[in-house]
mmCIF file of C-alpha atoms in Angstrom:
data_model
loop_
_atom_site.group_PDB
_atom_site.id
_atom_site.type_symbol
_atom_site.label_atom_id
_atom_site.label_comp_id
_atom_site.label_asym_id
_atom_site.label_seq_id
_atom_site.Cartn_x
_atom_site.Cartn_y
_atom_site.Cartn_z
ATOM 1 C CA MET S 1 -15.590 3.449 -7.350
ATOM 2 C CA ARG S 2 -14.541 5.446 -10.606
ATOM 3 C CA LEU S 3 -13.942 8.668 -10.609
ATOM 4 C CA ALA S 4 -12.935 11.088 -14.074
ATOM 5 C CA VAL S 5 -9.464 10.708 -15.736
ATOM 6 C CA ARG S 6 -8.009 13.885 -16.644
ATOM 7 C CA ARG S 7 -4.229 13.771 -18.178
ATOM 8 C CA CYS S 8 -1.826 15.655 -16.515
ATOM 9 C CA GLY S 9 1.826 16.554 -17.190
ATOM 10 C CA GLY S 10 1.910 13.344 -19.652
ATOM 11 C CA VAL S 11 1.025 11.024 -17.355
ATOM 12 C CA THR S 12 -2.956 9.720 -16.168
ATOM 13 C CA VAL S 13 -4.304 10.767 -13.347
ATOM 14 C CA GLY S 14 -6.746 8.320 -12.006
ATOM 15 C CA ILE S 15 -9.159 10.208 -9.254
ATOM 16 C CA ALA S 16 -9.857 7.638 -7.837
ATOM 17 C CA VAL S 17 -6.855 6.680 -6.427
ATOM 18 C CA LEU S 18 -7.316 9.117 -3.490
ATOM 19 C CA LEU S 19 -10.421 7.059 -2.012
ATOM 20 C CA THR S 20 -8.863 3.980 -2.402
ATOM 21 C CA ALA S 21 -6.603 4.816 1.925
ATOM 22 C CA GLN S 22 -9.663 5.063 4.394
ATOM 23 C CA PRO S 23 -8.295 3.636 8.152
ATOM 24 C CA LEU S 24 -10.408 4.108 10.509
ATOM 25 C CA ASN S 25 -12.617 5.486 8.244
ATOM 26 C CA ARG S 26 -11.224 8.805 8.178
ATOM 27 C CA LEU S 27 -11.336 9.487 4.925
ATOM 28 C CA THR S 28 -15.345 9.513 4.682
ATOM 29 C CA ALA S 29 -16.059 10.989 7.901
ATOM 30 C CA GLN S 30 -17.768 14.078 7.067
ATOM 31 C CA THR S 31 -20.174 15.346 9.769
ATOM 32 C CA ASP S 32 -22.454 17.482 7.258
ATOM 33 C CA SER S 33 -25.487 15.877 5.898
ATOM 34 C CA ARG S 34 -25.266 17.819 2.569
ATOM 35 C CA LEU S 35 -21.361 16.773 2.318
ATOM 36 C CA VAL S 36 -22.326 13.113 3.596
ATOM 37 C CA GLU S 37 -25.501 13.234 0.347
ATOM 38 C CA ALA S 38 -22.271 14.816 -2.065
ATOM 39 C CA LEU S 39 -19.651 11.825 -1.705
ATOM 40 C CA ARG S 40 -22.924 8.964 -1.747
ATOM 41 C CA LEU S 41 -23.789 10.030 -5.593
ATOM 42 C CA ALA S 42 -21.172 10.892 -6.671
ATOM 43 C CA GLN S 43 -20.145 7.403 -5.679
ATOM 44 C CA SER S 44 -23.114 5.671 -7.331
ATOM 45 C CA GLY S 45 -21.965 7.007 -10.501
ATOM 46 C CA GLN S 46 -23.903 11.069 -10.184
ATOM 47 C CA VAL S 47 -20.855 12.745 -9.558
ATOM 48 C CA ASP S 48 -22.048 15.853 -11.821
ATOM 49 C CA SER S 49 -24.604 16.015 -9.315
ATOM 50 C CA GLY S 50 -22.795 15.045 -6.128
ATOM 51 C CA ARG S 51 -19.680 18.360 -7.243
ATOM 52 C CA ALA S 52 -22.836 20.965 -7.837
ATOM 53 C CA ILE S 53 -23.111 20.125 -4.220
ATOM 54 C CA VAL S 54 -19.999 21.202 -3.382
ATOM 55 C CA ARG S 55 -20.082 23.602 -5.270
ATOM 56 C CA ARG S 56 -23.414 25.388 -3.960
ATOM 57 C CA LEU S 57 -21.833 24.788 -0.454
ATOM 58 C CA LEU S 58 -18.913 26.737 -0.225
ATOM 59 C CA ALA S 59 -20.433 29.601 -2.135
ATOM 60 C CA THR S 60 -22.555 30.018 0.730
ATOM 61 C CA LEU S 61 -20.648 29.320 3.586
ATOM 62 C CA SER S 62 -18.308 31.951 5.208
ATOM 63 C CA PRO S 63 -14.394 30.631 4.816
ATOM 64 C CA GLY S 64 -14.765 30.634 9.149
ATOM 65 C CA ASP S 65 -17.082 28.154 9.105
ATOM 66 C CA SER S 66 -16.266 24.944 10.628
ATOM 67 C CA VAL S 67 -18.139 23.589 7.327
ATOM 68 C CA PHE S 68 -15.585 24.905 4.976
ATOM 69 C CA PRO S 69 -12.534 22.753 4.744
ATOM 70 C CA GLN S 70 -15.240 19.751 5.417
ATOM 71 C CA ALA S 71 -16.285 21.078 1.850
ATOM 72 C CA LEU S 72 -12.593 21.555 0.566
ATOM 73 C CA LEU S 73 -11.764 17.726 1.283
ATOM 74 C CA ALA S 74 -14.997 16.933 -0.261
ATOM 75 C CA ALA S 75 -14.360 19.410 -3.406
ATOM 76 C CA ALA S 76 -10.806 17.844 -3.842
ATOM 77 C CA LYS S 77 -12.234 14.016 -3.742
ATOM 78 C CA ILE S 78 -14.639 14.125 -6.958
ATOM 79 C CA ALA S 79 -12.820 16.775 -8.500
ATOM 80 C CA PRO S 80 -12.770 16.297 -12.525
ATOM 81 C CA ASP S 81 -8.379 16.284 -12.589
ATOM 82 C CA ALA S 82 -5.170 16.237 -10.545
ATOM 83 C CA GLN S 83 -4.942 20.928 -10.517
ATOM 84 C CA THR S 84 -8.004 21.464 -8.661
ATOM 85 C CA VAL S 85 -7.451 17.675 -5.927
ATOM 86 C CA SER S 86 -4.337 19.976 -5.805
ATOM 87 C CA SER S 87 -5.409 22.661 -5.323
ATOM 88 C CA ASN S 88 -7.778 22.043 -2.338
ATOM 89 C CA LEU S 89 -6.126 20.026 -0.621
ATOM 90 C CA ASN S 90 -3.649 22.362 0.011
ATOM 91 C CA ARG S 91 -5.624 25.680 0.520
ATOM 92 C CA ILE S 92 -6.324 23.170 3.756
ATOM 93 C CA VAL S 93 -3.052 22.867 4.130
ATOM 94 C CA VAL S 94 -2.677 26.288 4.577
ATOM 95 C CA GLU S 95 -5.445 27.622 5.596
ATOM 96 C CA TYR S 96 -6.473 25.370 7.952
ATOM 97 C CA GLY S 97 -3.934 23.503 9.169
ATOM 98 C CA ALA S 98 -4.492 23.837 13.581
ATOM 99 C CA GLY S 99 -7.608 21.614 12.321
ATOM 100 C CA PRO S 100 -8.972 18.171 11.835
ATOM 101 C CA TRP S 101 -8.354 18.116 8.305
ATOM 102 C CA ALA S 102 -4.783 18.654 7.433
ATOM 103 C CA ASP S 103 -3.439 15.102 8.499
ATOM 104 C CA ASP S 104 -5.957 14.242 5.689
ATOM 105 C CA ALA S 105 -5.603 16.508 2.936
ATOM 106 C CA LEU S 106 -1.693 15.672 3.385
ATOM 107 C CA LEU S 107 -1.983 12.083 2.727
ATOM 108 C CA LEU S 108 -4.066 12.596 -0.287
ATOM 109 C CA LEU S 109 -1.684 15.452 -1.300
ATOM 110 C CA THR S 110 0.814 12.656 -0.989
ATOM 111 C CA GLN S 111 -0.737 9.661 -2.845
ATOM 112 C CA LEU S 112 -1.467 12.574 -5.662
ATOM 113 C CA TYR S 113 1.958 13.992 -6.294
ATOM 114 C CA PHE S 114 2.690 9.702 -6.001
ATOM 115 C CA ALA S 115 0.134 8.937 -8.325
ATOM 116 C CA GLN S 116 1.908 11.319 -10.728
ATOM 117 C CA HIS S 117 5.049 10.617 -10.369
ATOM 118 C CA ASP S 118 7.149 13.311 -8.533
ATOM 119 C CA PRO S 119 8.803 11.658 -6.064
ATOM 120 C CA ALA S 120 10.445 14.759 -4.773
ATOM 121 C CA GLN S 121 6.845 16.077 -4.057
ATOM 122 C CA THR S 122 5.131 13.315 -2.687
ATOM 123 C CA VAL S 123 8.405 12.787 0.468
ATOM 124 C CA GLN S 124 7.623 15.941 0.944
ATOM 125 C CA ALA S 125 4.268 16.241 1.880
ATOM 126 C CA ALA S 126 4.487 13.048 4.034
ATOM 127 C CA GLU S 127 7.229 14.608 5.416
ATOM 128 C CA ARG S 128 5.131 17.160 6.700
ATOM 129 C CA LEU S 129 2.302 14.856 8.182
ATOM 130 C CA ASN S 130 5.706 12.924 9.909
ATOM 131 C CA ARG S 131 6.719 16.191 10.935
ATOM 132 C CA ASP S 132 3.200 18.568 11.774
ATOM 133 C CA TYR S 133 0.922 15.401 13.074
ATOM 134 C CA PRO S 134 2.695 12.988 14.604
ATOM 135 C CA ASP S 135 0.139 11.248 15.917
ATOM 136 C CA SER S 136 -1.793 11.026 13.167
ATOM 137 C CA PRO S 137 -2.963 7.589 12.479
ATOM 138 C CA LEU S 138 -2.556 8.477 8.787
ATOM 139 C CA ARG S 139 0.736 9.128 8.451
ATOM 140 C CA PRO S 140 1.813 5.269 8.229
ATOM 141 C CA ARG S 141 -0.652 5.353 4.137
ATOM 142 C CA ALA S 142 1.355 8.802 3.088
ATOM 143 C CA ASN S 143 4.982 6.855 4.526
ATOM 144 C CA PHE S 144 3.592 3.560 2.949
ATOM 145 C CA SER S 145 3.771 5.887 -0.569
ATOM 146 C CA ALA S 146 7.038 7.900 1.167
ATOM 147 C CA GLY S 147 8.973 5.490 1.353
ATOM 148 C CA ARG S 148 8.384 3.521 -2.309
ATOM 149 C CA ALA S 149 9.161 7.812 -3.139
ATOM 150 C CA TYR S 150 12.097 7.589 -1.893
ATOM 151 C CA PHE S 151 13.807 3.819 -3.464
ATOM 152 C CA GLU S 152 12.923 6.282 -6.720
ATOM 153 C CA LEU S 153 15.312 9.136 -5.760
ATOM 154 C CA LYS S 154 17.670 6.409 -4.745
ATOM 155 C CA ASN S 155 17.276 6.982 -1.193
ATOM 156 C CA GLU S 156 17.335 3.376 0.509
ATOM 157 C CA ALA S 157 17.469 4.217 3.755
ATOM 158 C CA ARG S 158 15.076 6.688 4.694
ATOM 159 C CA GLY S 159 12.763 4.744 2.231
ATOM 160 C CA CYS S 160 13.081 1.924 4.617
ATOM 161 C CA GLU S 161 12.699 3.607 7.696
ATOM 162 C CA LEU S 162 8.891 4.597 6.342
ATOM 163 C CA ILE S 163 8.397 1.680 4.914
ATOM 164 C CA GLN S 164 9.171 -0.565 7.701
ATOM 165 C CA ASN S 165 6.794 2.309 9.510
ATOM 166 C CA ALA S 166 3.906 1.853 7.370
ATOM 167 C CA LEU S 167 4.679 -1.482 8.337
ATOM 168 C CA ASP S 168 3.964 -1.273 12.156
ATOM 169 C CA GLY S 169 0.706 0.889 11.606
ATOM 170 C CA ALA S 170 -0.468 -1.670 9.489
ATOM 171 C CA GLY S 171 -2.817 -2.793 12.442
ATOM 172 C CA ASP S 172 -5.583 -5.200 11.187
ATOM 173 C CA ASP S 173 -5.305 -4.742 7.813
ATOM 174 C CA VAL S 174 -4.054 -7.943 5.860
ATOM 175 C CA GLU S 175 -4.544 -6.214 2.353
ATOM 176 C CA PHE S 176 -2.198 -3.196 2.977
ATOM 177 C CA LYS S 177 -0.574 -4.902 5.247
ATOM 178 C CA ASN S 178 0.868 -7.424 2.410
ATOM 179 C CA GLN S 179 1.698 -4.371 0.019
ATOM 180 C CA VAL S 180 3.818 -2.966 2.145
ATOM 181 C CA SER S 181 5.059 -6.461 3.385
ATOM 182 C CA PHE S 182 6.314 -7.129 -0.779
ATOM 183 C CA TYR S 183 8.487 -3.754 -0.207
ATOM 184 C CA ALA S 184 9.906 -4.169 2.835
ATOM 185 C CA SER S 185 11.412 -7.349 1.563
ATOM 186 C CA ARG S 186 13.873 -5.336 -0.052
ATOM 187 C CA CYS S 187 14.746 -3.855 3.128
ATOM 188 C CA SER S 188 15.294 -7.536 4.963
ATOM 189 C CA PRO S 189 19.159 -7.577 5.896
ATOM 190 C CA PRO S 190 20.990 -10.736 3.651
ATOM 191 C CA ALA S 191 21.034 -14.271 5.322
ATOM 192 C CA THR S 192 24.201 -14.829 7.168
ATOM 193 C CA PRO S 193 26.154 -17.358 5.844
ATOM 194 C CA VAL S 194 26.019 -20.174 8.283
ATOM 195 C CA THR S 195 29.992 -21.345 9.385
ATOM 196 C CA ASN S 196 31.768 -24.587 10.365
ATOM 197 C CA THR S 197 33.508 -23.074 13.720
ATOM 198 C CA THR S 198 36.124 -26.531 14.815
ATOM 199 C CA ALA S 199 34.852 -27.623 18.156
ATOM 200 C CA THR S 200 37.156 -27.107 21.149
ATOM 201 C CA SER S 201 34.667 -29.215 24.132
ATOM 202 C CA THR S 202 34.049 -32.970 23.641
ATOM 203 C CA PRO S 203 34.267 -34.365 19.813
ATOM 204 C CA ALA S 204 30.893 -35.806 18.309
ATOM 205 C CA SER S 205 30.651 -39.808 18.003
ATOM 206 C CA PRO S 206 31.152 -40.869 14.320
ATOM 207 C CA ASP S 207 27.487 -41.673 15.058
ATOM 208 C CA THR S 208 26.407 -38.048 15.125
ATOM 209 C CA SER S 209 29.910 -36.031 12.976
ATOM 210 C CA ALA S 210 28.049 -36.581 9.296
ATOM 211 C CA LYS S 211 25.927 -33.674 8.370
ATOM 212 C CA VAL S 212 22.130 -34.685 9.547
ATOM 213 C CA PRO S 213 19.990 -33.825 6.604
ATOM 214 C CA SER S 214 17.544 -30.932 7.518
ATOM 215 C CA THR S 215 13.834 -31.266 7.263
ATOM 216 C CA PRO S 216 11.879 -28.730 5.764
ATOM 217 C CA ARG S 217 9.185 -27.072 8.727
ATOM 218 C CA ALA S 218 6.540 -26.306 6.299
ATOM 219 C CA TYR S 219 5.808 -26.927 2.538
ATOM 220 C CA ALA S 220 4.250 -23.601 -0.090
ATOM 221 C CA VAL S 221 3.058 -23.302 -3.948
ATOM 222 C CA GLN S 222 5.584 -21.157 -6.103
ATOM 223 C CA VAL S 223 3.378 -19.650 -9.029
ATOM 224 C CA LEU S 224 5.783 -16.664 -10.127
ATOM 225 C CA ALA S 225 9.533 -15.876 -9.958
ATOM 226 C CA VAL S 226 10.033 -12.386 -11.640
ATOM 227 C CA LYS S 227 11.862 -9.159 -11.663
ATOM 228 C CA SER S 228 9.047 -6.730 -11.782
ATOM 229 C CA ALA S 229 6.993 -5.741 -9.403
ATOM 230 C CA ALA S 230 4.013 -4.945 -11.318
ATOM 231 C CA GLN S 231 3.657 -8.307 -12.108
ATOM 232 C CA VAL S 232 4.019 -9.702 -8.414
ATOM 233 C CA ASP S 233 1.450 -6.709 -7.240
ATOM 234 C CA GLU S 234 -0.959 -8.558 -9.805
ATOM 235 C CA MET S 235 -0.249 -11.497 -9.405
ATOM 236 C CA LEU S 236 -1.629 -10.700 -5.450
ATOM 237 C CA THR S 237 -4.166 -9.418 -6.730
ATOM 238 C CA ARG S 238 -5.276 -12.234 -8.097
ATOM 239 C CA LEU S 239 -4.520 -15.175 -5.548
ATOM 240 C CA LYS S 240 -6.174 -13.051 -3.549
ATOM 241 C CA VAL S 241 -8.951 -12.131 -4.753
ATOM 242 C CA MET S 242 -9.296 -16.161 -5.410
ATOM 243 C CA GLY S 243 -9.095 -17.182 -1.770
ATOM 244 C CA PHE S 244 -5.637 -17.985 -1.800
ATOM 245 C CA GLU S 245 -3.133 -16.403 0.873
ATOM 246 C CA ALA S 246 -0.475 -15.692 -0.878
ATOM 247 C CA ARG S 247 3.363 -13.366 0.219
ATOM 248 C CA VAL S 248 6.122 -12.813 -1.452
ATOM 249 C CA VAL S 249 10.415 -13.692 -0.824
ATOM 250 C CA ARG S 250 13.473 -12.493 -2.609
ATOM 251 C CA ASP S 251 16.183 -14.222 -3.182
ATOM 252 C CA SER S 252 19.560 -13.352 -3.330
ATOM 253 C CA THR S 253 19.468 -12.681 -7.121
ATOM 254 C CA GLY S 254 16.916 -9.597 -7.090
ATOM 255 C CA PHE S 255 13.802 -12.100 -7.983
ATOM 256 C CA PHE S 256 10.650 -11.762 -6.216
ATOM 257 C CA LYS S 257 8.823 -15.072 -4.952
ATOM 258 C CA VAL S 258 5.457 -15.065 -5.047
ATOM 259 C CA ARG S 259 4.592 -18.177 -2.798
ATOM 260 C CA VAL S 260 1.066 -19.867 -1.676
ATOM 261 C CA GLY S 261 0.649 -21.342 1.956
ATOM 262 C CA ARG S 262 2.729 -22.803 4.170
ATOM 263 C CA TYR S 263 1.858 -26.663 4.414
ATOM 264 C CA ALA S 264 2.896 -29.544 7.640
ATOM 265 C CA THR S 265 2.710 -31.731 4.522
ATOM 266 C CA ARG S 266 3.498 -32.207 0.778
ATOM 267 C CA GLU S 267 0.298 -33.806 -0.317
ATOM 268 C CA GLU S 268 -1.424 -30.980 1.846
ATOM 269 C CA ALA S 269 1.102 -28.359 -0.573
ATOM 270 C CA GLN S 270 0.161 -30.830 -3.696
ATOM 271 C CA ARG S 271 -3.680 -30.363 -3.613
ATOM 272 C CA VAL S 272 -3.597 -26.941 -3.667
ATOM 273 C CA GLN S 273 -0.855 -27.135 -6.154
ATOM 274 C CA ALA S 274 -3.275 -28.378 -8.717
ATOM 275 C CA ARG S 275 -6.675 -26.111 -8.209
ATOM 276 C CA LEU S 276 -3.398 -22.893 -9.031
ATOM 277 C CA LYS S 277 -3.056 -24.875 -11.816
ATOM 278 C CA GLN S 278 -6.282 -25.026 -12.672
ATOM 279 C CA LYS S 279 -7.620 -21.981 -11.165
ATOM 280 C CA VAL S 280 -4.087 -19.378 -12.018
ATOM 281 C CA GLY S 281 -2.843 -21.531 -14.779
ATOM 282 C CA GLY S 282 0.958 -21.346 -15.218
ATOM 283 C CA GLN S 283 3.538 -24.360 -13.936
ATOM 284 C CA PRO S 284 3.106 -24.208 -10.091
ATOM 285 C CA PHE S 285 5.004 -26.742 -8.311
ATOM 286 C CA VAL S 286 6.083 -27.446 -4.227
ATOM 287 C CA VAL S 287 8.770 -25.814 -2.335
ATOM 288 C CA ASP S 288 10.407 -26.643 1.199
ATOM 289 C CA GLU S 289 10.253 -24.194 3.745
ATOM 290 C CA LEU S 290 13.750 -24.454 5.536
#
């Protein structure tokens, strides 16, 4: 869905970003038929018509009506600028904090602030959601944005904690899980080097004392190795669209390596390598994964 984009504080903010996270279909679950129609119109490209419906509804409803906070949420989703989005969402949080839409509003605020590159406001909104609505199913989505914001604030520990929360709450959403897993890789503890210890029991026989070559458990095809998260995100998206199962591996030098598949034989991996070469280009190559 493409909605209006407005410059805000020197940062281009796409309001449509607020409609990208819909766990359990909560963010589109308005129950009032007028709001459903307004959002449908906006989604079909008739944004002005959708806004007009919501404006008329807000003008006629009493603030005490149960539909009023729903209408504020709908108004935020199709607002023409970030300031209006923020105003409507904050009103829901402040005036209707005990209602069923406050955690939705906090999630959208978290995403809005993150899109505006405001990490302090991002973590503030997410932490309020964690504190005031601990049972909300929307917390993983908010924590995904907040975890990355904490990374920007140089608080790696809290960032990794929230990224792990997002990963644990990803459920069956494979796309979301892949996005979170990419950032979770920076939180993985470094591999512990394997050291040889002096044997204190029966000495090994001459036949087994020599080093035994390790046998790879699987083969994969490496497509990219970069230090840019943006490049990795773009490649993961391309591969997903093309039907490849891609993932990210981070090595000790800080490179993010985009790899496809885990195959039992080198021949199978080489067949996929040829397909990737044709569809993606570059120089994909087969790697052993121990």
